[in-house]
Every structure is written in structure tokens, then in C-alpha cells.
XYZ file of N, CA and C in Angstrom:
822
model
N 0.828 -1.215 0.003
C -0.005 -0.008 -0.002
C 0.901 1.247 0.003
N 0.720 2.131 -0.987
C 1.522 3.329 -1.057
C 1.025 4.371 -0.078
N 1.784 5.478 0.063
C 1.453 6.508 1.057
C 0.096 7.138 0.786
N -0.226 7.323 -0.492
C -1.531 7.923 -0.830
C -2.671 7.013 -0.363
N -2.490 5.713 -0.583
C -3.528 4.740 -0.156
C -3.646 4.707 1.362
N -2.503 4.780 2.042
C -2.539 4.787 3.504
C -3.328 5.991 4.017
N -3.089 7.132 3.393
C -3.772 8.349 3.798
C -5.274 8.251 3.505
N -5.600 7.688 2.356
C -7.005 7.519 1.980
C -7.705 6.584 2.960
N -7.031 5.459 3.315
C -7.613 4.499 4.248
C -7.769 5.121 5.638
N -6.786 5.929 6.061
C -6.840 6.599 7.357
C -8.030 7.580 7.387
N -8.197 8.317 6.296
C -9.341 9.243 6.247
C -10.659 8.512 6.353
N -10.765 7.353 5.687
C -11.977 6.546 5.778
C -12.248 6.107 7.211
N -11.209 5.636 7.900
C -11.352 5.216 9.302
C -11.808 6.353 10.190
N -11.229 7.517 10.004
C -11.575 8.668 10.806
C -13.018 9.113 10.575
N -13.370 9.183 9.302
C -14.743 9.608 8.964
C -15.784 8.587 9.431
N -15.429 7.297 9.294
C -16.356 6.253 9.743
C -16.547 6.293 11.238
N -15.440 6.527 11.980
C -15.529 6.623 13.445
C -16.433 7.759 13.860
N -16.317 8.912 13.176
C -17.146 10.059 13.499
C -18.608 9.768 13.200
N -18.851 9.103 12.094
C -20.209 8.757 11.675
C -20.852 7.798 12.683
N -20.072 6.793 13.111
C -20.609 5.827 14.099
C -20.897 6.492 15.418
N -20.006 7.412 15.815
C -20.224 8.123 17.063
C -21.512 8.930 17.046
N -21.794 9.569 15.918
C -23.064 10.312 15.776
C -24.261 9.377 15.798
N -24.113 8.192 15.184
C -25.173 7.204 15.185
C -25.509 6.806 16.621
N -24.511 6.514 17.420
C -24.720 6.029 18.782
C -25.329 7.098 19.666
N -25.143 8.368 19.293
C -25.756 9.473 20.033
C -27.160 9.813 19.507
N -27.576 9.070 18.482
C -28.884 9.316 17.894
C -28.934 10.580 17.022
N -27.770 10.962 16.509
C -27.658 12.211 15.734
C -27.345 11.966 14.260
N -27.517 10.706 13.809
C -27.209 10.432 12.398
C -28.328 9.532 11.813
N -29.491 10.135 11.517
C -30.619 9.353 11.017
C -30.397 8.729 9.642
N -29.447 9.289 8.857
C -29.160 8.776 7.513
C -27.868 7.985 7.508
N -27.594 7.281 8.592
C -26.309 6.580 8.737
C -26.025 5.644 7.554
N -27.023 4.831 7.177
C -26.785 3.841 6.126
C -26.305 4.468 4.825
N -26.978 5.549 4.426
C -26.619 6.238 3.179
C -25.263 6.934 3.310
N -25.059 7.611 4.455
C -23.803 8.332 4.644
C -22.619 7.382 4.712
N -22.806 6.220 5.342
C -21.757 5.225 5.408
C -21.451 4.677 4.016
N -22.475 4.479 3.216
C -22.299 4.038 1.823
C -21.498 5.060 1.039
N -21.817 6.335 1.209
C -21.129 7.373 0.462
C -19.659 7.484 0.835
N -19.349 7.246 2.117
C -17.951 7.237 2.533
C -17.175 6.162 1.781
N -17.775 4.993 1.660
C -17.122 3.901 0.940
C -17.025 4.181 -0.548
N -18.074 4.774 -1.116
C -18.025 5.177 -2.536
C -16.836 6.073 -2.786
N -16.686 7.107 -1.945
C -15.588 8.062 -2.104
C -14.232 7.356 -1.965
N -14.176 6.436 -1.006
C -12.908 5.718 -0.787
C -12.531 4.893 -2.014
N -13.465 4.148 -2.542
C -13.159 3.290 -3.687
C -12.775 4.121 -4.926
N -13.478 5.215 -5.139
C -13.152 6.102 -6.263
C -11.744 6.639 -6.133
N -11.412 7.159 -4.951
C -10.074 7.711 -4.737
C -9.003 6.644 -4.813
N -9.283 5.496 -4.191
C -8.293 4.407 -4.167
C -8.006 3.893 -5.569
N -9.039 3.755 -6.396
C -8.831 3.227 -7.735
C -8.121 4.247 -8.603
N -8.481 5.510 -8.475
C -7.839 6.576 -9.268
C -6.356 6.730 -8.939
N -5.999 6.440 -7.688
C -4.592 6.612 -7.291
C -3.839 5.308 -7.221
N -4.474 4.217 -7.649
C -3.802 2.917 -7.592
C -2.781 2.784 -8.735
N -1.925 1.781 -8.640
C -0.965 1.520 -9.730
C -1.671 0.916 -10.931
N -2.803 0.274 -10.695
C -3.504 -0.414 -11.781
C -4.454 0.529 -12.531
N -5.239 1.262 -11.773
C -6.288 2.112 -12.346
C -5.841 2.978 -13.485
N -4.828 3.828 -13.301
C -4.411 4.717 -14.373
C -3.876 3.987 -15.604
N -3.399 2.764 -15.413
C -2.809 2.012 -16.549
C -3.869 1.306 -17.376
N -5.080 1.236 -16.829
C -6.175 0.543 -17.550
C -6.852 1.542 -18.472
N -6.449 1.557 -19.726
C -7.053 2.464 -20.713
C -8.521 2.079 -20.853
N -9.391 2.960 -20.339
C -10.790 2.608 -20.271
C -11.442 2.475 -21.667
N -10.855 3.138 -22.671
C -11.409 3.024 -24.015
C -11.052 1.680 -24.622
N -9.926 1.095 -24.222
C -9.502 -0.208 -24.766
C -9.936 -1.363 -23.867
N -10.028 -1.086 -22.571
C -10.430 -2.092 -21.603
C -11.599 -1.541 -20.752
N -12.766 -1.370 -21.340
C -13.857 -0.746 -20.582
C -14.241 -1.585 -19.372
N -14.384 -0.930 -18.256
C -14.713 -1.607 -17.007
C -15.597 -0.692 -16.160
N -16.218 -1.292 -15.193
C -17.001 -0.533 -14.214
C -16.937 -1.230 -12.878
N -16.802 -0.466 -11.815
C -16.905 -1.008 -10.452
C -18.312 -0.828 -9.959
N -18.944 -1.935 -9.587
C -20.373 -1.923 -9.269
C -20.571 -2.446 -7.842
N -21.388 -1.730 -7.088
C -21.722 -2.145 -5.731
C -22.902 -3.128 -5.798
N -22.822 -4.181 -4.976
C -23.871 -5.182 -4.941
C -24.413 -5.337 -3.516
N -25.483 -6.120 -3.379
C -26.007 -6.431 -2.042
C -26.429 -5.219 -1.252
N -26.219 -5.288 0.040
C -26.570 -4.142 0.920
C -25.827 -2.880 0.560
N -24.589 -3.034 0.107
C -23.807 -1.861 -0.323
C -24.472 -1.247 -1.572
N -24.952 -2.088 -2.474
C -25.630 -1.593 -3.652
C -26.934 -0.893 -3.297
N -27.628 -1.434 -2.296
C -28.920 -0.830 -1.853
C -28.722 0.395 -0.992
N -27.468 0.729 -0.704
C -27.131 1.832 0.221
C -27.674 1.557 1.625
N -27.461 0.303 2.052
C -27.868 -0.133 3.381
C -26.642 -0.603 4.132
N -25.568 0.185 4.105
C -24.301 -0.283 4.660
C -24.276 -0.071 6.178
N -24.474 -1.182 6.892
C -24.430 -1.157 8.373
C -22.987 -1.079 8.846
N -22.797 -0.977 10.151
C -21.487 -0.748 10.728
C -20.463 -1.787 10.275
N -20.811 -3.061 10.334
C -19.859 -4.107 9.950
C -20.419 -4.992 8.821
N -21.272 -4.457 7.970
C -21.769 -5.226 6.861
C -20.669 -5.531 5.856
N -20.849 -6.651 5.107
C -19.943 -6.954 4.017
C -20.000 -5.857 2.977
N -18.882 -5.640 2.291
C -18.818 -4.683 1.195
C -18.673 -5.480 -0.081
N -19.793 -5.652 -0.823
C -19.776 -6.500 -2.037
C -19.560 -5.639 -3.277
N -18.479 -5.938 -3.997
C -18.117 -5.206 -5.215
C -17.977 -6.161 -6.382
N -18.356 -5.657 -7.553
C -18.155 -6.418 -8.793
C -17.312 -5.530 -9.707
N -16.159 -6.050 -10.132
C -15.358 -5.391 -11.160
C -15.764 -6.007 -12.477
N -16.543 -5.242 -13.233
C -17.186 -5.735 -14.446
C -16.444 -5.320 -15.701
N -16.043 -6.303 -16.499
C -15.583 -6.028 -17.841
C -16.703 -6.476 -18.795
N -16.626 -6.107 -20.011
C -17.765 -6.135 -20.946
C -18.379 -7.522 -21.102
N -18.908 -8.093 -20.018
C -19.533 -9.421 -20.022
C -20.672 -9.450 -19.063
N -21.561 -10.424 -19.238
C -22.655 -10.649 -18.269
C -22.373 -11.999 -17.619
N -22.280 -11.983 -16.290
C -21.871 -13.202 -15.587
C -23.066 -14.147 -15.431
N -22.947 -15.318 -16.064
C -23.802 -16.462 -15.834
C -25.305 -16.239 -15.909
N -26.038 -17.322 -15.735
C -27.491 -17.301 -15.737
C -28.037 -17.968 -14.494
N -27.158 -18.313 -13.558
C -27.573 -18.877 -12.307
C -28.314 -17.817 -11.496
N -29.478 -18.165 -10.941
C -30.263 -17.197 -10.183
C -29.493 -16.678 -8.988
N -28.624 -17.527 -8.385
C -27.838 -17.064 -7.253
C -26.889 -15.939 -7.656
N -26.445 -15.975 -8.898
C -25.573 -14.916 -9.427
C -26.389 -13.715 -9.814
N -27.575 -13.937 -10.346
C -28.395 -12.817 -10.850
C -29.005 -11.979 -9.742
N -29.368 -12.622 -8.631
C -30.048 -11.894 -7.562
C -29.246 -10.683 -7.072
N -27.952 -10.803 -6.779
C -27.197 -9.641 -6.344
C -27.176 -8.506 -7.358
N -27.313 -8.859 -8.664
C -27.314 -7.799 -9.700
C -28.570 -6.961 -9.635
N -29.640 -7.462 -9.008
C -30.840 -6.674 -8.850
C -30.592 -5.467 -7.950
N -29.545 -5.540 -7.118
C -29.179 -4.423 -6.238
C -28.031 -3.627 -6.755
N -27.562 -3.906 -7.971
C -26.348 -3.283 -8.504
C -26.461 -1.781 -8.580
N -25.359 -1.116 -8.233
C -25.286 0.353 -8.279
C -23.909 0.766 -8.773
N -23.872 1.682 -9.748
C -22.615 2.108 -10.346
C -21.793 2.897 -9.332
N -20.499 2.591 -9.231
C -19.614 3.331 -8.316
C -18.634 4.177 -9.128
N -17.839 3.536 -10.010
C -16.919 4.291 -10.844
C -16.475 3.448 -12.027
N -15.764 4.071 -12.929
C -15.362 3.408 -14.165
C -16.110 3.991 -15.346
N -16.544 3.142 -16.249
C -17.273 3.581 -17.447
C -18.732 3.237 -17.245
N -19.564 4.217 -17.073
C -20.976 4.004 -16.740
C -21.719 3.263 -17.858
N -21.231 3.350 -19.089
C -21.870 2.682 -20.218
C -21.862 1.156 -19.994
N -20.790 0.647 -19.391
C -20.678 -0.804 -19.123
C -21.778 -1.211 -18.120
N -21.942 -0.390 -17.101
C -22.979 -0.676 -16.098
C -24.361 -0.621 -16.714
N -24.631 0.420 -17.506
C -25.924 0.561 -18.152
C -26.208 -0.617 -19.081
N -25.165 -1.012 -19.823
C -25.312 -2.143 -20.720
C -25.633 -3.437 -19.973
N -24.972 -3.635 -18.852
C -25.238 -4.806 -18.017
C -26.684 -4.832 -17.581
N -27.172 -3.712 -17.075
C -28.537 -3.656 -16.541
C -29.575 -3.812 -17.655
N -29.302 -3.242 -18.831
C -30.206 -3.408 -19.983
C -30.245 -4.870 -20.415
N -29.048 -5.476 -20.461
C -28.972 -6.872 -20.879
C -29.671 -7.797 -19.855
N -29.483 -7.486 -18.605
C -30.109 -8.273 -17.566
C -31.636 -8.218 -17.661
N -32.159 -7.036 -17.933
C -33.626 -6.866 -18.009
C -34.177 -7.456 -19.319
N -33.553 -7.159 -20.419
C -34.096 -7.569 -21.716
C -33.906 -9.045 -22.016
N -32.731 -9.597 -21.679
C -32.444 -10.966 -22.080
C -32.790 -12.003 -20.997
N -32.895 -11.553 -19.756
C -33.112 -12.546 -18.684
C -34.392 -12.277 -17.895
N -34.532 -11.070 -17.320
C -35.650 -10.829 -16.449
C -36.998 -10.894 -17.180
N -37.060 -10.332 -18.387
C -38.304 -10.362 -19.153
C -38.706 -11.786 -19.557
N -37.727 -12.591 -19.851
C -37.983 -13.954 -20.340
C -38.203 -14.971 -19.208
N -37.592 -14.703 -18.055
C -37.621 -15.676 -16.978
C -38.180 -15.113 -15.686
N -38.952 -14.049 -15.796
C -39.443 -13.374 -14.574
C -40.235 -14.312 -13.674
N -41.133 -15.092 -14.244
C -41.974 -16.001 -13.436
C -41.092 -17.043 -12.730
N -40.142 -17.616 -13.420
C -39.248 -18.606 -12.838
C -38.405 -18.021 -11.722
N -37.897 -16.808 -11.948
C -37.059 -16.170 -10.926
C -37.866 -15.835 -9.675
N -39.093 -15.297 -9.880
C -39.944 -14.954 -8.739
C -40.328 -16.212 -7.973
N -40.667 -17.278 -8.673
C -40.989 -18.556 -7.997
C -39.805 -19.060 -7.169
N -38.619 -18.910 -7.768
C -37.389 -19.289 -7.030
C -37.179 -18.452 -5.777
N -37.435 -17.134 -5.882
C -37.325 -16.266 -4.713
C -38.296 -16.649 -3.603
N -39.538 -16.938 -4.005
C -40.575 -17.307 -3.042
C -40.181 -18.620 -2.345
N -39.712 -19.561 -3.114
C -39.312 -20.872 -2.560
C -38.118 -20.701 -1.605
N -37.181 -19.888 -2.030
C -36.003 -19.619 -1.180
C -36.442 -18.925 0.097
N -37.426 -18.071 0.005
C -37.987 -17.380 1.143
C -38.555 -18.366 2.169
N -39.314 -19.321 1.680
C -39.929 -20.320 2.554
C -38.881 -21.188 3.260
N -37.824 -21.531 2.534
C -36.751 -22.312 3.124
C -36.066 -21.502 4.199
N -35.829 -20.231 3.919
C -35.171 -19.330 4.915
C -36.023 -19.213 6.183
N -37.320 -19.054 6.030
C -38.198 -18.932 7.198
C -38.200 -20.193 8.016
N -38.199 -21.347 7.361
C -38.217 -22.602 8.089
C -36.898 -22.810 8.835
N -35.818 -22.268 8.285
C -34.488 -22.424 8.871
C -34.262 -21.470 10.070
N -34.695 -20.216 9.908
C -34.417 -19.209 10.931
C -35.603 -18.893 11.838
N -36.811 -19.327 11.440
C -37.964 -19.152 12.277
C -38.596 -17.763 12.186
N -39.683 -17.574 12.922
C -40.414 -16.323 12.923
C -39.801 -15.365 13.946
N -39.028 -14.415 13.456
C -38.273 -13.511 14.324
C -39.185 -12.544 15.067
N -40.416 -12.417 14.647
C -41.354 -11.557 15.355
C -41.745 -12.128 16.714
N -41.385 -13.387 16.943
C -41.736 -14.038 18.225
C -40.554 -14.695 18.937
N -39.455 -14.939 18.229
C -38.337 -15.636 18.816
C -37.672 -14.802 19.926
N -37.157 -15.495 20.966
C -36.503 -14.777 22.075
C -35.169 -14.189 21.645
N -34.498 -14.824 20.674
C -33.254 -14.314 20.115
C -33.418 -14.171 18.612
N -34.138 -13.155 18.152
C -34.465 -13.061 16.716
C -33.264 -12.777 15.836
N -33.354 -13.283 14.602
C -32.360 -12.948 13.599
C -32.924 -11.772 12.779
N -32.263 -10.638 12.869
C -32.775 -9.399 12.305
C -32.725 -9.390 10.789
N -31.962 -10.249 10.199
C -31.845 -10.259 8.753
C -32.581 -11.399 8.080
N -32.286 -12.630 8.529
C -32.761 -13.804 7.813
C -34.107 -14.362 8.318
N -34.454 -14.090 9.541
C -35.691 -14.615 10.096
C -36.911 -13.977 9.473
N -38.086 -14.643 9.631
C -39.323 -14.069 9.159
C -39.607 -12.779 9.934
N -39.876 -11.703 9.191
C -40.018 -10.388 9.833
C -38.706 -9.628 9.840
N -37.662 -10.199 9.265
C -36.364 -9.563 9.193
C -36.134 -8.829 7.905
N -34.984 -8.258 7.738
C -34.706 -7.409 6.621
C -34.737 -8.132 5.276
N -34.467 -9.421 5.256
C -34.461 -10.156 3.999
C -35.900 -10.250 3.426
N -36.908 -10.175 4.309
C -38.279 -10.121 3.806
C -38.487 -8.876 2.962
N -37.979 -7.743 3.482
C -38.090 -6.504 2.725
C -37.295 -6.583 1.414
N -36.120 -7.163 1.476
C -35.310 -7.292 0.226
C -36.028 -8.123 -0.810
N -36.687 -9.168 -0.376
C -37.452 -10.011 -1.302
C -38.578 -9.223 -1.964
N -39.293 -8.397 -1.184
C -40.303 -7.527 -1.743
C -39.696 -6.633 -2.815
N -38.538 -6.057 -2.504
C -37.893 -5.127 -3.419
C -37.437 -5.842 -4.705
N -36.892 -7.045 -4.547
C -36.424 -7.787 -5.722
C -37.583 -8.111 -6.655
N -38.662 -8.587 -6.070
C -39.834 -8.918 -6.887
C -40.364 -7.691 -7.606
N -40.396 -6.563 -6.911
C -40.889 -5.323 -7.507
C -39.950 -4.868 -8.648
N -38.680 -5.100 -8.494
C -37.699 -4.718 -9.539
C -37.882 -5.608 -10.762
N -38.160 -6.886 -10.547
C -38.331 -7.790 -11.665
C -39.622 -7.525 -12.410
N -40.714 -7.340 -11.678
C -42.045 -7.198 -12.299
C -42.341 -5.793 -12.766
N -41.871 -4.788 -12.034
C -42.280 -3.410 -12.322
C -41.089 -2.463 -12.573
N -39.876 -3.014 -12.639
C -38.691 -2.228 -12.903
C -38.513 -1.101 -11.863
N -38.810 -1.421 -10.616
C -38.647 -0.465 -9.543
C -37.168 -0.132 -9.378
N -36.859 1.159 -9.326
C -35.473 1.615 -9.187
C -35.106 1.894 -7.744
N -35.981 2.618 -7.059
C -35.721 3.019 -5.664
C -36.849 2.571 -4.769
N -36.574 2.352 -3.475
C -37.642 1.899 -2.578
C -38.885 2.762 -2.581
N -38.717 4.095 -2.732
C -39.892 4.964 -2.723
C -40.827 4.690 -3.891
N -40.321 4.030 -4.934
C -41.173 3.660 -6.072
C -42.258 2.673 -5.684
N -42.071 1.970 -4.573
C -43.109 1.038 -4.104
C -44.402 1.797 -3.842
N -44.278 3.037 -3.351
C -45.470 3.866 -3.143
C -45.843 4.588 -4.426
N -44.876 5.154 -5.123
C -45.176 5.941 -6.341
C -45.915 5.104 -7.394
N -45.572 3.799 -7.472
C -46.180 2.936 -8.449
C -47.446 2.256 -7.940
N -47.820 2.589 -6.727
C -49.075 2.054 -6.174
C -48.958 0.641 -5.636
N -47.741 0.133 -5.465
C -47.559 -1.220 -4.943
C -47.822 -1.270 -3.450
N -47.561 -0.110 -2.790
C -47.923 0.070 -1.391
C -48.654 1.390 -1.239
N -49.613 1.443 -0.329
C -50.277 2.712 -0.066
C -49.347 3.630 0.706
N -49.704 4.901 0.830
C -48.884 5.858 1.582
C -48.683 5.361 3.017
N -49.773 4.896 3.652
C -49.706 4.436 5.044
C -48.833 3.196 5.161
N -48.963 2.276 4.178
C -48.170 1.063 4.218
C -46.693 1.378 4.048
N -46.377 2.325 3.163
C -44.984 2.698 2.926
C -44.385 3.364 4.159
N -45.180 4.213 4.819
C -44.709 4.866 6.028
C -44.476 3.835 7.134
N -45.365 2.866 7.266
C -45.198 1.815 8.250
C -43.945 0.992 7.956
N -43.734 0.688 6.673
C -42.564 -0.079 6.267
C -41.289 0.679 6.654
N -41.262 1.961 6.392
C -40.083 2.800 6.714
C -39.816 2.837 8.212
N -40.885 2.905 9.023
C -40.707 2.904 10.470
C -40.117 1.599 10.946
N -40.620 0.493 10.415
C -40.089 -0.819 10.820
C -38.623 -0.975 10.402
N -38.297 -0.575 9.186
C -36.943 -0.710 8.677
C -35.982 0.177 9.464
N -36.400 1.410 9.770
C -35.527 2.333 10.522
C -35.190 1.753 11.888
N -36.206 1.174 12.554
C -35.994 0.632 13.872
C -35.061 -0.594 13.808
N -35.342 -1.494 12.872
C -34.540 -2.727 12.764
C -33.108 -2.403 12.365
N -32.935 -1.480 11.412
C -31.576 -1.115 11.002
C -30.791 -0.465 12.149
N -31.448 0.363 12.938
C -30.796 0.983 14.083
C -30.305 -0.068 15.068
N -31.163 -1.050 15.341
C -30.773 -2.146 16.229
C -29.623 -2.943 15.641
N -29.709 -3.227 14.353
C -28.648 -4.030 13.703
C -27.308 -3.292 13.743
N -27.296 -2.005 13.450
C -26.077 -1.227 13.523
C -25.444 -1.293 14.922
N -26.301 -1.168 15.944
C -25.814 -1.161 17.286
C -25.296 -2.515 17.732
N -25.923 -3.582 17.247
C -25.394 -4.924 17.501
C -23.978 -5.071 16.875
N -23.834 -4.628 15.664
C -22.540 -4.667 14.990
C -21.479 -3.955 15.845
N -21.863 -2.779 16.351
C -20.929 -2.005 17.133
C -20.579 -2.718 18.448
N -21.569 -3.264 19.130
C -21.341 -3.951 20.382
C -20.430 -5.183 20.183
N -20.697 -5.942 19.123
C -19.975 -7.170 18.845
C -18.622 -6.914 18.182
N -18.494 -5.766 17.552
C -17.241 -5.486 16.812
C -17.115 -6.257 15.535
N -18.235 -6.764 15.036
C -18.251 -7.542 13.817
C -19.680 -7.627 13.282
N -19.832 -8.231 12.106
C -21.155 -8.455 11.581
C -21.867 -9.498 12.446
N -23.071 -9.169 12.905
C -23.856 -10.089 13.712
C -25.340 -9.737 13.545
N -26.134 -10.702 13.161
C -27.543 -10.413 12.864
C -28.493 -11.052 13.875
N -27.995 -11.928 14.735
C -28.870 -12.534 15.749
C -28.737 -11.751 17.047
N -29.841 -11.411 17.647
C -29.852 -10.616 18.872
C -29.839 -11.540 20.076
N -28.651 -11.827 20.568
C -28.501 -12.750 21.677
C -28.913 -12.071 23.002
N -29.257 -12.893 23.976
C -29.768 -12.377 25.289
C -28.770 -11.371 25.902
N -27.470 -11.692 25.837
C -26.522 -10.831 26.528
C -26.429 -9.446 25.936
N -26.874 -9.293 24.685
C -26.844 -7.989 24.048
C -28.160 -7.218 24.192
N -29.238 -7.888 24.550
C -30.538 -7.237 24.638
C -30.571 -6.177 25.742
N -29.993 -6.504 26.894
C -29.999 -5.508 28.016
C -29.100 -4.330 27.628
N -27.935 -4.618 27.000
C -27.036 -3.534 26.562
C -27.762 -2.588 25.629
N -28.526 -3.163 24.688
C -29.209 -2.326 23.686
C -30.357 -1.551 24.310
N -31.100 -2.168 25.221
C -32.202 -1.447 25.877
C -31.677 -0.235 26.639
N -30.499 -0.364 27.254
C -29.867 0.767 27.957
C -29.395 1.822 26.956
N -28.751 1.357 25.884
C -28.216 2.289 24.873
C -29.297 3.096 24.219
N -30.499 2.461 24.085
C -31.641 3.124 23.438
C -32.544 3.840 24.446
N -32.061 3.892 25.703
C -32.733 4.695 26.761
C -34.176 4.241 27.095
N -34.355 2.915 27.088
C -35.666 2.391 27.550
C -35.708 2.464 29.085
N -36.895 2.740 29.629
C -37.075 2.850 31.061
C -38.162 1.872 31.508
N -38.103 1.490 32.767
C -39.110 0.621 33.340
C -40.453 1.341 33.347
N -41.529 0.644 32.965
C -42.845 1.270 32.868
C -43.942 0.210 33.035
N -44.937 0.531 33.885
C -46.060 -0.422 34.091
C -45.605 -1.829 34.407
N -44.571 -1.941 35.230
C -44.101 -3.268 35.664
C -43.192 -3.929 34.657
N -43.009 -3.344 33.486
C -42.124 -3.931 32.449
C -40.686 -3.422 32.603
N -39.738 -4.326 32.530
C -38.347 -3.941 32.565
C -37.970 -3.277 31.249
N -36.902 -2.459 31.264
C -36.457 -1.807 30.020
C -36.255 -2.777 28.869
N -35.618 -3.928 29.146
C -35.321 -4.886 28.106
C -36.627 -5.494 27.550
N -37.625 -5.657 28.418
C -38.903 -6.180 27.982
C -39.592 -5.180 27.041
N -39.528 -3.924 27.377
C -40.132 -2.884 26.514
C -39.445 -2.803 25.189
N -38.105 -2.890 25.223
C -37.315 -2.855 23.972
C -37.672 -4.036 23.082
N -37.660 -5.242 23.649
C -37.946 -6.416 22.842
C -39.401 -6.422 22.354
N -40.295 -5.867 23.182
C -41.700 -5.765 22.726
C -41.828 -4.903 21.502
N -41.115 -3.786 21.481
C -41.172 -2.884 20.310
C -40.494 -3.515 19.103
N -39.371 -4.189 19.319
C -38.668 -4.854 18.216
C -39.572 -5.911 17.580
N -40.166 -6.724 18.424
C -41.069 -7.781 17.885
C -42.261 -7.169 17.150
N -42.786 -6.048 17.658
C -43.904 -5.385 16.993
C -43.488 -4.880 15.621
N -42.305 -4.303 15.508
C -41.856 -3.799 14.217
C -41.571 -4.913 13.257
N -41.044 -6.044 13.748
C -40.765 -7.176 12.898
C -42.073 -7.867 12.456
N -43.067 -7.850 13.349
C -44.377 -8.387 12.976
C -45.012 -7.531 11.876
N -44.888 -6.217 11.982
C -45.436 -5.315 10.968
C -44.767 -5.568 9.615
N -43.442 -5.740 9.605
C -42.723 -6.028 8.390
C -43.136 -7.377 7.818
N -43.295 -8.356 8.690
C -43.714 -9.687 8.266
C -45.061 -9.659 7.570
N -46.015 -8.914 8.130
C -47.357 -8.839 7.583
C -47.365 -8.144 6.245
N -46.551 -7.072 6.082
C -46.450 -6.396 4.804
C -45.862 -7.346 3.746
N -44.874 -8.098 4.141
C -44.240 -9.055 3.231
C -45.237 -10.118 2.788
N -46.037 -10.632 3.712
C -47.019 -11.672 3.357
C -48.092 -11.154 2.418
N -48.560 -9.935 2.680
C -49.555 -9.316 1.815
C -48.993 -9.054 0.404
N -47.771 -8.568 0.388
C -47.119 -8.226 -0.882
C -46.946 -9.459 -1.740
N -46.561 -10.583 -1.143
C -46.327 -11.816 -1.899
C -47.614 -12.460 -2.381
N -48.736 -12.134 -1.769
C -49.989 -12.731 -2.170
C -50.924 -11.738 -2.848
């Protein structure tokens, strides 16, 4: 790593630390997007100043760096994976496991024409022809996931991502909407009439609460962690300033609200799929 890269990495660490500190104080409501933007800036600067980047003549070797998964959706939690695709003028495979991450693809840097071409090819050659098969596969995968991780709206140690009522339920809704209706942004769920205004507001409230909890679990554990274990529940109830009320302990009030938000997300997901 050269000196420029060391400086760029140090700046990322400093800015991330400041962002996380504001999150923990409840002063960074747009943490997921701001954290994503920090990484976008880092990758752009790192690639532009790398030994490889300047030597890759983009006109002769067209490429694009594309964000996938939660990073592509701009849902970058404290210790979430950072999924990147370095795309050269090709479309990778036809396996649905490969195609699903591309539904969240977002251009970061390089030649935007390559990214646009990939998305056009994905929609015209694959999604339009195999939409029913892909959606059926997503629904089946959903059922397997729920049977494996259980109903997080009721579990004592819920999985905030994979369990029923978790974030993956929302992602499945978004993927299906992108396949069937070419939804670009989450707010299109309301604009296109797929959700009512009240439903979309309820969805946003549930997501904001669950993402806040997930970020704080990451911070407490110092790593990616999506299951809310007992030992962390009391820590989180204190960090979120829950108080004893009507005979309920702070942790009971916190878990009651978490389960309520996950139940609301679960119900929206069930209605959406049917």
C-alpha cells in the first residue's frame, strides 16, 4: 500500500468513526446512506490513485466497479460486508444465485456505459424472459429461509436479517418489484401504487428501527452479527434509553417494540407476496 492509499484509508477510518459516534448518540438518522457514500468516495479515490487504475485504458479495456447487495442498496451497516463487482464487458452467468445480487447493483466508478449495458442486458435478455421462474425461485427460497431461521417476530433471540419479519423479507419484496415493475428506488413502491402511503410509512418505520438495532449490535460485537443474543438485549435497551414502565423492565419494553416492528414487516411481506 503506497502513502496515498494509507492516507485515503486513514481518512476513511476517521470519517467512519465520526459517523458511528453520531449514530450512537442518535444524531445520524441517515447513517446507512452516509456510510455508503464514505465507501463510494474511498473506492473512487483508491482506484484513481492505484498503480493499476491509471494504466487501464478505459477506451480499450472498458470496465465498471459496481456495488452489490446491501452496499448496492445503500444499506451499509457498521460491519456489513462490502460487495463489489469489477465488471468487464460481459454478463456473468445465468444462475439465479448470481443474478439476484445484480438486482441491487449500483454504479460506483469506471465507465458508466458498461454498467448501463449490463442492466439493460439483464432486463431484456433474462428478467423479461424468466421473470416467473425467478420470482418462484425467490418465493421458494424465502420459505426455506423462514423454516431455517424461524419467525423472528416471536423468537426470544431473533435474527434481524434472515428470520421471518427480518430485513431479508423487505429485500425479497424489493427484488420482486424490480423484476415485475422495474422499480429503481424503494420509494417507487409507493409511487407505483404497490404500497399505499400508510403502508410505505409503516414499512419505513419498521426498517428504521430494525436497521438501528442491527447497527448497534454490530458496534457492540465489533463484527457483523444479525442474531440478537440475550446478553446484548440488555445492553441495547440501555443504549436506546428504555425505562421501566407499568411493571415492564427496560429490556422487555425494547424487545416488545422490536417484535412489533418485525411483525409489521412480516405482515407487509405476506400481503405483498400474495
